[in-house]
Amino acid sequence: MVKVINVRQSVFEENNKIAMKNREFFDSLNLFVINLMSAPGAGKTSIIERTIDALKEKFKIGVIEGDITSSIDAEKLEKKGIPTIQLNTGGECHLDANMISQAIENFNFNGLDLIIIENVGNLVCPAEFKVGEDIKVMILSAPEGHDKPKKYPLMFMESSALLINKIDLIPYIDTDINALIKNAKEINPNIQIFKTSAKTGEGIKEWTEWLTEKIVQKRGNI
Amino acid sequence: MVKVINVRQSVFEENNKIAMKNREFFDSLNLFVINLMSAPGAGKTSIIERTIDALKEKFKIGVIEGDITSSIDAEKLEKKGIPTIQLNTGGECHLDANMISQAIENFNFNGLDLIIIENVGNLVCPAEFKVGEDIKVMILSAPEGHDKPKKYPLMFMESSALLINKIDLIPYIDTDINALIKNAKEINPNIQIFKTSAKTGEGIKEWTEWLTEKIVQKRGNI
C-alpha cells in the first residue's frame, strides 16, 4: 500500500494548531478578536472606521491589517490614532494562523479590548483558515448580487455575522436583498444579518450593539 | 548543502507546461481565448452576455465557466443557447491549466471562433495561473474603489484590458475614476481601459470593437 498524504488536510491541521495557540494568547489578555472578511472593495476598512467611531468610548480597539503588498489601509487607520499592525502576505490570498502569530510577536496588545483583523479581500480562501479569532464576520457589498451565498458558500457558513454593506445603492442596482438574505440563511440559518452603509452610517448602531453584547459576553465568561 | 525545493515555483512551472499544451490545442483550431477575471460580483457573466450579443453575428462563441461549487452562471448562458462547460474547482480559488485541459477533453470546440473563460471571482490567485489563453482581461466594478490597482497589482499587470464596470453607479459612489485609471496605468502602462455598464450597455461597443480587432489579428497570423 502506498501511503497517501492529503497535503491540503495537513496544511489545515497545522494551521489550526497555531490558531489555537493564538486564541489562548488573546484569551489570556481578555481580548475579543474578529476576523473580518469580504471581497475586494466591499468596505472592510470603512466599516472598521465606523465601528471604532461607535465603540471607542467603551473599548480600546486595535487593528491587524492583511494585504498582499500595500499598507494603504493601515496608514489610514494609524492617522486616526488607532493602534495598527500591517501584515503583507507577499502574494498569498488570505491570512493564516502563522501570520497572526507573527503579529503577536511584533505588536503590543496589552490594554486592548477588541482586535479587528482585516483579512485580504477575497471571498474564498480566508474562510478556510482559522487565525485564533473569537468570531468570523463577513461583509458583502450590495452591488455584488444576491447569488453570492450559493457561489461562495463556505464564507457564509463560517461567519457569525453578515454585513450587507453599501445598502444606500439599493435604488440603483438589481440586487434583490430579500433573495440575498434567504440565500444566506439557507447556507447558515444562524447567521446574524445587518444592512449597513459605511457612507451614511445606516445599520452601524445595530451592528455595534450586537458586537458589544458579544464582547461583554466573553468578558463575563473569563 | 541541503537541497531547497521552492514548491510554489514548481507548481507554476508545471502549470505553465500544461498551459502551453492547451494554447497549442486552441491555436490548432484557430480559436481566440480570453481568460476573464474579476472579484466576485463585478459583472463577469453580465459582460459575457453583452459581449456575445454584440459579437454573435461575427463569431461563434463558447464559454468555460469556473466556479467553486455552483453552476448558476453556466445554466444562465446555456439557456441563451451558448455552448458552455462548467468547471467546479472544489474549493480552489482559481482556475489552473490542468482544469482547462479537462475542459478540452470533455467539450467540443470545433467550429468555435472565440472562447471566454470565466475565472473564479477573485482578484488575487487567478492572475498567477496561465491556462492557455491568448489574453487575460479583468473587470473591476466601479464601487470597488480607485485604490484596487495598488492593493492587487498582479492582476492589473497581467491583463491586456481592464473593463471598469457598473459605470452607471458613478453619481452615487465615492470612487474617483480618473485616480483609478491613473493607478492602473502606473502598474501597467499598456493596459487598455474601457468604461462599461452591463446594465445600460455603455462602453460595450468600444470593448467589443477592440476585441474583434484582436480576434481578427490572430486569425491573420495563422
Short mmCIF file of C-alpha atoms in Angstrom, two decimals:
data_model
loop_
_atom_site.label_atom_id
_atom_site.label_comp_id
_atom_site.label_asym_id
_atom_site.label_seq_id
_atom_site.Cartn_x
_atom_site.Cartn_y
_atom_site.Cartn_z
CA MET A 1 0.00 0.00 0.00
CA VAL A 2 1.30 3.38 -0.96
CA LYS A 3 0.98 5.93 1.81
CA VAL A 4 -1.26 8.79 0.71
CA ILE A 5 -0.66 12.24 2.15
CA ASN A 6 -3.52 14.69 1.88
CA VAL A 7 -1.34 17.79 1.71
CA ARG A 8 -4.23 20.22 1.96
CA GLN A 9 -5.61 18.47 5.04
CA SER A 10 -2.26 18.60 6.79
CA VAL A 11 -1.93 22.30 5.96
CA PHE A 12 -5.25 22.94 7.74
CA GLU A 13 -4.32 20.76 10.73
CA GLU A 14 -1.01 22.57 11.22
CA ASN A 15 -2.77 25.92 10.82
CA ASN A 16 -5.42 25.01 13.40
CA LYS A 17 -2.77 24.12 16.00
CA ILE A 18 -1.19 27.57 15.64
CA ALA A 19 -4.64 29.21 15.61
CA MET A 20 -5.40 27.55 18.97
CA LYS A 21 -2.19 28.98 20.45
CA ASN A 22 -3.08 32.45 19.14
CA ARG A 23 -6.53 32.12 20.65
CA GLU A 24 -5.04 31.14 24.03
CA PHE A 25 -2.85 34.25 23.89
CA PHE A 26 -5.81 36.52 23.09
CA ASP A 27 -7.91 34.84 25.81
CA SER A 28 -5.15 35.40 28.35
CA LEU A 29 -5.43 39.16 27.66
CA ASN A 30 -9.24 39.09 27.79
CA LEU A 31 -9.23 40.30 24.18
CA PHE A 32 -12.15 39.79 21.79
CA VAL A 33 -10.96 39.11 18.23
CA ILE A 34 -12.90 39.46 14.98
CA ASN A 35 -11.66 38.00 11.69
CA LEU A 36 -13.27 40.36 9.14
CA MET A 37 -13.54 39.04 5.59
CA SER A 38 -15.01 40.20 2.26
CA ALA A 39 -14.33 40.51 -1.45
CA PRO A 40 -12.11 43.44 -2.51
CA GLY A 41 -13.80 46.82 -2.21
CA ALA A 42 -16.80 45.70 -0.16
CA GLY A 43 -15.95 48.25 2.53
CA LYS A 44 -13.94 46.46 5.23
CA THR A 45 -11.79 49.47 6.15
CA SER A 46 -14.74 51.91 6.11
CA ILE A 47 -16.77 49.57 8.31
CA ILE A 48 -13.80 49.26 10.69
CA GLU A 49 -13.63 53.07 10.91
CA ARG A 50 -17.37 53.33 11.61
CA THR A 51 -17.14 50.52 14.18
CA ILE A 52 -14.27 52.21 16.00
CA ASP A 53 -16.09 55.57 16.00
CA ALA A 54 -19.14 53.88 17.53
CA LEU A 55 -17.24 51.86 20.17
CA LYS A 56 -14.16 53.91 21.07
CA GLU A 57 -15.69 55.29 24.28
CA LYS A 58 -16.45 51.78 25.52
CA PHE A 59 -13.46 49.75 24.31
CA LYS A 60 -9.79 50.12 23.37
CA ILE A 61 -9.52 48.80 19.83
CA GLY A 62 -6.59 47.68 17.68
CA VAL A 63 -6.41 46.53 14.06
CA ILE A 64 -4.36 43.88 12.26
CA GLU A 65 -4.30 44.74 8.55
CA GLY A 66 -3.81 41.94 6.00
CA ASP A 67 -2.83 42.87 2.45
CA ILE A 68 -0.93 41.34 -0.45
CA THR A 69 1.59 44.18 -0.70
CA SER A 70 0.35 47.63 0.26
CA SER A 71 -0.22 49.42 3.57
CA ILE A 72 -2.82 51.95 2.38
CA ASP A 73 -5.48 50.90 4.90
CA ALA A 74 -3.08 50.63 7.84
CA GLU A 75 -1.82 54.18 7.21
CA LYS A 76 -5.41 55.44 7.01
CA LEU A 77 -6.22 53.88 10.41
CA GLU A 78 -2.96 54.97 12.04
CA LYS A 79 -3.68 58.58 11.09
CA LYS A 80 -6.84 58.25 13.17
CA GLY A 81 -4.72 57.20 16.17
CA ILE A 82 -5.73 53.53 16.05
CA PRO A 83 -3.02 51.01 17.05
CA THR A 84 -2.44 49.09 13.81
CA ILE A 85 -0.02 46.47 12.52
CA GLN A 86 0.34 45.64 8.82
CA LEU A 87 0.83 42.06 7.62
CA ASN A 88 1.87 41.72 3.99
CA THR A 89 1.18 38.21 2.70
CA GLY A 90 3.57 38.52 -0.27
CA GLY A 91 1.13 37.04 -2.76
CA GLU A 92 -0.94 34.76 -0.53
CA CYS A 93 -4.65 35.49 -0.95
CA HIS A 94 -5.54 35.05 2.74
CA LEU A 95 -4.21 35.39 6.27
CA ASP A 96 -3.29 32.24 8.17
CA ALA A 97 -2.61 31.49 11.83
CA ASN A 98 1.16 31.68 11.40
CA MET A 99 0.92 35.23 10.05
CA ILE A 100 -1.18 36.26 13.06
CA SER A 101 1.37 34.65 15.40
CA GLN A 102 3.94 37.00 13.83
CA ALA A 103 1.67 39.92 14.65
CA ILE A 104 1.55 38.64 18.23
CA GLU A 105 5.36 38.70 18.39
CA ASN A 106 5.61 42.23 16.98
CA PHE A 107 2.72 44.20 18.42
CA ASN A 108 1.73 45.31 21.90
CA PHE A 109 -1.77 44.00 22.63
CA ASN A 110 -1.74 44.97 26.33
CA GLY A 111 -4.66 47.13 27.41
CA LEU A 112 -6.73 46.47 24.27
CA ASP A 113 -10.30 45.10 24.48
CA LEU A 114 -11.06 44.38 20.83
CA ILE A 115 -8.92 43.40 17.84
CA ILE A 116 -10.31 43.57 14.33
CA ILE A 117 -8.30 41.53 11.83
CA GLU A 118 -8.92 42.86 8.31
CA ASN A 119 -8.30 39.87 6.08
CA VAL A 120 -7.16 40.02 2.44
CA GLY A 121 -10.02 40.93 0.08
CA ASN A 122 -11.18 37.51 -1.13
CA LEU A 123 -14.47 35.57 -0.71
CA VAL A 124 -12.80 32.14 -0.92
CA CYS A 125 -9.65 31.17 1.00
CA PRO A 126 -9.82 33.45 4.06
CA ALA A 127 -12.81 31.36 5.22
CA GLU A 128 -10.66 28.20 5.23
CA PHE A 129 -8.06 29.42 7.72
CA LYS A 130 -8.76 29.92 11.41
CA VAL A 131 -6.35 32.50 12.82
CA GLY A 132 -7.26 32.48 16.52
CA GLU A 133 -10.36 34.66 16.31
CA ASP A 134 -13.48 34.55 18.51
CA ILE A 135 -15.78 35.09 15.54
CA LYS A 136 -15.60 35.46 11.80
CA VAL A 137 -17.63 38.32 10.31
CA MET A 138 -18.15 38.90 6.60
CA ILE A 139 -19.18 41.90 4.54
CA LEU A 140 -20.97 41.57 1.22
CA SER A 141 -21.34 44.73 -0.78
CA ALA A 142 -24.94 45.03 -2.04
CA PRO A 143 -23.85 45.51 -5.69
CA GLU A 144 -22.11 42.10 -5.63
CA GLY A 145 -25.51 40.47 -6.09
CA HIS A 146 -27.90 38.11 -4.32
CA ASP A 147 -26.43 34.89 -5.79
CA LYS A 148 -23.16 35.12 -3.83
CA PRO A 149 -24.11 32.75 -0.93
CA LYS A 150 -24.68 29.98 -3.50
CA LYS A 151 -21.37 30.65 -5.25
CA TYR A 152 -19.13 31.18 -2.21
CA PRO A 153 -20.92 29.12 0.46
CA LEU A 154 -18.01 28.45 2.85
CA MET A 155 -17.60 32.06 3.95
CA PHE A 156 -21.34 32.36 4.67
CA MET A 157 -21.19 29.05 6.56
CA GLU A 158 -18.23 30.13 8.72
CA SER A 159 -19.40 33.65 9.56
CA SER A 160 -21.33 34.58 12.73
CA ALA A 161 -22.48 37.83 11.14
CA LEU A 162 -23.02 39.18 7.63
CA LEU A 163 -22.99 42.92 6.97
CA ILE A 164 -24.76 43.76 3.70
CA ASN A 165 -22.91 47.00 3.01
CA LYS A 166 -23.42 49.88 0.55
CA ILE A 167 -27.14 49.46 1.23
CA ASP A 168 -27.56 53.11 0.10
CA LEU A 169 -27.05 51.88 -3.50
CA ILE A 170 -30.17 49.68 -3.46
CA PRO A 171 -32.30 52.10 -5.55
CA TYR A 172 -29.73 51.96 -8.36
CA ILE A 173 -28.91 48.23 -8.61
CA ASP A 174 -30.63 44.93 -9.43
CA THR A 175 -29.65 43.06 -6.26
CA ASP A 176 -32.70 41.51 -4.55
CA ILE A 177 -31.91 41.95 -0.84
CA ASN A 178 -34.66 39.57 0.31
CA ALA A 179 -33.32 36.86 -2.01
CA LEU A 180 -29.80 37.54 -0.71
CA ILE A 181 -30.95 37.15 2.91
CA LYS A 182 -32.87 33.97 2.03
CA ASN A 183 -29.83 32.52 0.21
CA ALA A 184 -27.53 33.35 3.13
CA LYS A 185 -29.92 31.82 5.70
CA GLU A 186 -30.23 28.66 3.62
CA ILE A 187 -26.44 28.19 3.88
CA ASN A 188 -26.25 29.31 7.53
CA PRO A 189 -29.55 29.62 9.44
CA ASN A 190 -27.75 31.15 12.46
CA ILE A 191 -26.01 33.96 10.61
CA GLN A 192 -26.82 37.41 12.03
CA ILE A 193 -27.54 39.86 9.21
CA PHE A 194 -27.14 43.65 9.29
CA LYS A 195 -27.91 46.06 6.45
CA THR A 196 -25.25 48.76 6.63
CA SER A 197 -23.87 51.76 4.81
CA ALA A 198 -20.41 52.92 5.86
CA LYS A 199 -21.23 56.03 3.82
CA THR A 200 -24.48 57.10 5.53
CA GLY A 201 -23.99 55.26 8.83
CA GLU A 202 -27.18 53.20 8.39
CA GLY A 203 -27.17 49.97 10.40
CA ILE A 204 -23.92 50.74 12.28
CA LYS A 205 -25.83 51.15 15.57
CA GLU A 206 -27.48 47.70 15.24
CA TRP A 207 -24.19 46.02 14.27
CA THR A 208 -22.13 47.62 17.05
CA GLU A 209 -24.79 46.89 19.69
CA TRP A 210 -24.73 43.22 18.70
CA LEU A 211 -20.92 43.28 18.76
CA THR A 212 -20.86 44.98 22.19
CA GLU A 213 -23.02 42.19 23.56
CA LYS A 214 -20.59 39.57 22.18
CA ILE A 215 -17.58 41.35 23.71
CA VAL A 216 -19.29 41.71 27.09
CA GLN A 217 -20.39 38.05 26.96
CA LYS A 218 -16.78 36.93 26.53
CA ARG A 219 -15.52 39.16 29.33
CA GLY A 220 -18.22 37.73 31.59
CA ASN A 221 -17.01 34.23 30.81
CA ILE A 222 -13.42 34.88 31.83
CA MET B 1 24.17 21.63 1.41
CA VAL B 2 20.52 20.87 1.91
CA LYS B 3 18.57 20.87 -1.31
CA VAL B 4 15.86 23.53 -1.25
CA ILE B 5 12.68 22.99 -3.22
CA ASN B 6 10.63 26.07 -3.97
CA VAL B 7 7.28 24.31 -4.05
CA ARG B 8 5.35 27.32 -5.28
CA GLN B 9 7.80 27.86 -8.15
CA SER B 10 7.48 24.25 -9.27
CA VAL B 11 3.69 24.50 -9.14
CA PHE B 12 3.84 27.43 -11.57
CA GLU B 13 6.36 25.70 -13.86
CA GLU B 14 4.22 22.56 -14.09
CA ASN B 15 1.14 24.70 -14.69
CA ASN B 16 2.85 26.67 -17.46
CA LYS B 17 3.81 23.46 -19.31
CA ILE B 18 0.17 22.35 -19.37
CA ALA B 19 -0.96 25.88 -20.30
CA MET B 20 1.37 25.78 -23.33
CA LYS B 21 -0.21 22.49 -24.45
CA ASN B 22 -3.70 23.98 -24.05
CA ARG B 23 -2.61 27.01 -26.05
CA GLU B 24 -1.27 24.77 -28.85
CA PHE B 25 -4.63 22.98 -28.94
CA PHE B 26 -6.58 26.26 -29.16
CA ASP B 27 -4.15 27.58 -31.82
CA SER B 28 -4.65 24.42 -33.89
CA LEU B 29 -8.37 25.24 -34.03
CA ASN B 30 -7.75 28.92 -34.81
CA LEU B 31 -9.58 29.77 -31.59
CA PHE B 32 -9.10 33.06 -29.70
CA VAL B 33 -9.23 32.54 -25.94
CA ILE B 34 -9.88 35.13 -23.21
CA ASN B 35 -9.21 34.44 -19.54
CA LEU B 36 -11.74 36.76 -17.84
CA MET B 37 -11.04 37.62 -14.20
CA SER B 38 -12.56 39.85 -11.50
CA ALA B 39 -13.61 39.97 -7.87
CA PRO B 40 -16.97 38.33 -7.03
CA GLY B 41 -19.96 40.26 -8.30
CA ALA B 42 -18.08 42.67 -10.59
CA GLY B 43 -20.22 41.56 -13.54
CA LYS B 44 -18.27 38.86 -15.41
CA THR B 45 -21.34 36.90 -16.52
CA SER B 46 -23.30 40.03 -17.50
CA ILE B 47 -20.35 41.32 -19.53
CA ILE B 48 -20.06 37.91 -21.22
CA GLU B 49 -23.75 38.09 -22.16
CA ARG B 50 -23.36 41.62 -23.57
CA THR B 51 -20.19 40.58 -25.45
CA ILE B 52 -21.92 37.58 -27.01
CA ASP B 53 -24.94 39.71 -28.02
CA ALA B 54 -22.59 42.19 -29.70
CA LEU B 55 -20.43 39.59 -31.49
CA LYS B 56 -22.71 36.63 -32.21
CA GLU B 57 -23.27 37.62 -35.87
CA LYS B 58 -19.50 37.71 -36.47
CA PHE B 59 -18.17 34.85 -34.37
CA LYS B 60 -19.21 31.51 -32.88
CA ILE B 61 -18.60 31.83 -29.16
CA GLY B 62 -18.29 29.30 -26.34
CA VAL B 63 -17.85 29.74 -22.60
CA ILE B 64 -15.87 27.83 -19.96
CA GLU B 65 -17.36 28.62 -16.54
CA GLY B 66 -15.18 28.37 -13.45
CA ASP B 67 -16.85 28.23 -10.03
CA ILE B 68 -16.13 26.81 -6.61
CA THR B 69 -19.30 24.71 -6.48
CA SER B 70 -22.31 26.08 -8.33
CA SER B 71 -23.38 26.15 -11.98
CA ILE B 72 -25.70 29.20 -11.80
CA ASP B 73 -23.84 31.16 -14.50
CA ALA B 74 -23.42 28.20 -16.85
CA GLU B 75 -27.14 27.47 -16.72
CA LYS B 76 -27.92 31.14 -17.44
CA LEU B 77 -25.68 31.07 -20.53
CA GLU B 78 -26.90 27.67 -21.74
CA LYS B 79 -30.49 28.96 -21.68
CA LYS B 80 -29.35 31.56 -24.18
CA GLY B 81 -28.08 28.78 -26.47
CA ILE B 82 -24.40 29.40 -25.80
CA PRO B 83 -22.15 26.29 -25.77
CA THR B 84 -20.94 26.19 -22.16
CA ILE B 85 -18.96 23.82 -19.96
CA GLN B 86 -18.85 24.13 -16.18
CA LEU B 87 -15.66 23.53 -14.21
CA ASN B 88 -16.10 23.22 -10.46
CA THR B 89 -12.82 23.79 -8.63
CA GLY B 90 -13.98 22.10 -5.41
CA GLY B 91 -12.65 24.82 -3.14
CA GLU B 92 -9.73 26.15 -5.20
CA CYS B 93 -9.99 29.91 -5.61
CA HIS B 94 -8.78 29.99 -9.23
CA LEU B 95 -8.70 28.02 -12.46
CA ASP B 96 -5.41 26.41 -13.49
CA ALA B 97 -4.14 24.92 -16.74
CA ASN B 98 -4.93 21.36 -15.70
CA MET B 99 -8.59 22.24 -15.15
CA ILE B 100 -8.76 23.78 -18.64
CA SER B 101 -7.14 20.66 -20.10
CA GLN B 102 -10.06 18.71 -18.59
CA ALA B 103 -12.45 21.06 -20.38
CA ILE B 104 -10.53 20.31 -23.60
CA GLU B 105 -11.10 16.58 -23.07
CA ASN B 106 -14.82 16.99 -22.38
CA PHE B 107 -16.09 19.72 -24.67
CA ASN B 108 -16.42 20.09 -28.43
CA PHE B 109 -14.52 23.21 -29.51
CA ASN B 110 -14.81 22.53 -33.26
CA GLY B 111 -16.30 25.38 -35.24
CA LEU B 112 -15.93 27.96 -32.48
CA ASP B 113 -14.05 31.26 -33.01
CA LEU B 114 -13.89 32.67 -29.51
CA ILE B 115 -13.77 31.09 -26.06
CA ILE B 116 -14.36 33.16 -22.96
CA ILE B 117 -13.10 31.51 -19.77
CA GLU B 118 -14.92 32.96 -16.76
CA ASN B 119 -12.49 32.50 -13.91
CA VAL B 120 -13.45 32.15 -10.22
CA GLY B 121 -14.35 35.51 -8.65
CA ASN B 122 -11.07 36.54 -7.00
CA LEU B 123 -8.65 39.45 -7.61
CA VAL B 124 -5.59 37.51 -6.43
CA CYS B 125 -4.73 33.94 -7.50
CA PRO B 126 -6.39 33.72 -10.94
CA ALA B 127 -3.72 36.19 -12.18
CA GLU B 128 -0.95 33.76 -11.17
CA PHE B 129 -2.07 30.85 -13.36
CA LYS B 130 -1.81 30.83 -17.13
CA VAL B 131 -4.41 28.46 -18.56
CA GLY B 132 -3.61 28.60 -22.28
CA GLU B 133 -5.34 31.90 -23.08
CA ASP B 134 -4.39 34.46 -25.74
CA ILE B 135 -5.10 37.36 -23.39
CA LYS B 136 -6.17 37.99 -19.84
CA VAL B 137 -8.93 40.56 -19.34
CA MET B 138 -10.08 41.89 -15.98
CA ILE B 139 -13.21 43.62 -14.77
CA LEU B 140 -13.22 46.00 -11.83
CA SER B 141 -16.61 47.11 -10.62
CA ALA B 142 -16.61 50.90 -10.09
CA PRO B 143 -17.89 50.63 -6.48
CA GLU B 144 -14.81 48.55 -5.54
CA GLY B 145 -12.81 51.81 -5.38
CA HIS B 146 -9.86 53.52 -7.03
CA ASP B 147 -7.19 52.05 -4.72
CA LYS B 148 -7.53 48.50 -6.05
CA PRO B 149 -4.58 48.58 -8.54
CA LYS B 150 -2.26 49.35 -5.61
CA LYS B 151 -3.69 46.59 -3.47
CA TYR B 152 -3.97 43.83 -6.10
CA PRO B 153 -1.24 44.81 -8.60
CA LEU B 154 -0.58 41.42 -10.23
CA MET B 155 -3.96 41.18 -11.94
CA PHE B 156 -3.60 44.70 -13.38
CA MET B 157 -0.06 43.81 -14.51
CA GLU B 158 -1.14 40.62 -16.26
CA SER B 159 -4.26 41.96 -18.00
CA SER B 160 -4.33 43.28 -21.58
CA ALA B 161 -7.61 45.07 -20.91
CA LEU B 162 -9.48 46.44 -17.90
CA LEU B 163 -13.24 46.94 -18.00
CA ILE B 164 -14.39 49.42 -15.34
CA ASN B 165 -17.91 48.09 -14.99
CA LYS B 166 -21.10 49.41 -13.30
CA ILE B 167 -20.04 52.84 -14.53
CA ASP B 168 -23.72 53.87 -14.25
CA LEU B 169 -23.25 53.97 -10.45
CA ILE B 170 -20.65 56.78 -10.60
CA PRO B 171 -23.09 59.52 -9.47
CA TYR B 172 -23.82 57.57 -6.27
CA ILE B 173 -20.35 56.44 -5.13
CA ASP B 174 -17.04 57.95 -3.97
CA THR B 175 -14.77 56.14 -6.47
CA ASP B 176 -12.54 58.60 -8.37
CA ILE B 177 -12.42 57.12 -11.88
CA ASN B 178 -9.51 59.30 -13.01
CA ALA B 179 -7.47 58.20 -9.99
CA LEU B 180 -8.41 54.57 -10.76
CA ILE B 181 -7.22 54.90 -14.36
CA LYS B 182 -4.00 56.62 -13.22
CA ASN B 183 -3.34 53.89 -10.63
CA ALA B 184 -3.95 51.14 -13.21
CA LYS B 185 -1.68 52.79 -15.81
CA GLU B 186 1.08 53.17 -13.21
CA ILE B 187 1.05 49.40 -12.70
CA ASN B 188 0.58 48.58 -16.39
CA PRO B 189 1.08 51.44 -18.91
CA ASN B 190 -0.13 49.23 -21.79
CA ILE B 191 -3.45 48.20 -20.25
CA GLN B 192 -6.43 49.06 -22.46
CA ILE B 193 -9.22 50.59 -20.38
CA PHE B 194 -12.96 50.58 -21.14
CA LYS B 195 -15.69 52.17 -19.02
CA THR B 196 -18.67 49.81 -19.25
CA SER B 197 -22.10 49.17 -17.86
CA ALA B 198 -23.54 45.71 -18.48
CA LYS B 199 -26.83 47.25 -17.28
CA THR B 200 -27.11 50.17 -19.74
CA GLY B 201 -24.78 48.84 -22.46
CA GLU B 202 -22.42 51.81 -22.18
CA GLY B 203 -18.92 51.06 -23.48
CA ILE B 204 -19.78 47.59 -24.85
CA LYS B 205 -19.32 48.83 -28.45
CA GLU B 206 -15.79 50.13 -27.75
CA TRP B 207 -14.79 46.95 -25.87
CA THR B 208 -16.15 44.54 -28.50
CA GLU B 209 -14.61 46.52 -31.38
CA TRP B 210 -11.20 46.29 -29.68
CA LEU B 211 -11.79 42.57 -29.07
CA THR B 212 -12.86 41.99 -32.70
CA GLU B 213 -9.57 43.51 -33.85
CA LYS B 214 -7.62 41.15 -31.56
CA ILE B 215 -9.51 38.09 -32.84
CA VAL B 216 -9.03 39.11 -36.49
CA GLN B 217 -5.34 39.81 -35.84
CA LYS B 218 -4.82 36.28 -34.55
CA ARG B 219 -6.67 34.72 -37.47
CA GLY B 220 -4.49 36.75 -39.85
CA ASN B 221 -1.39 35.39 -38.16
CA ILE B 222 -2.29 31.76 -38.64
#
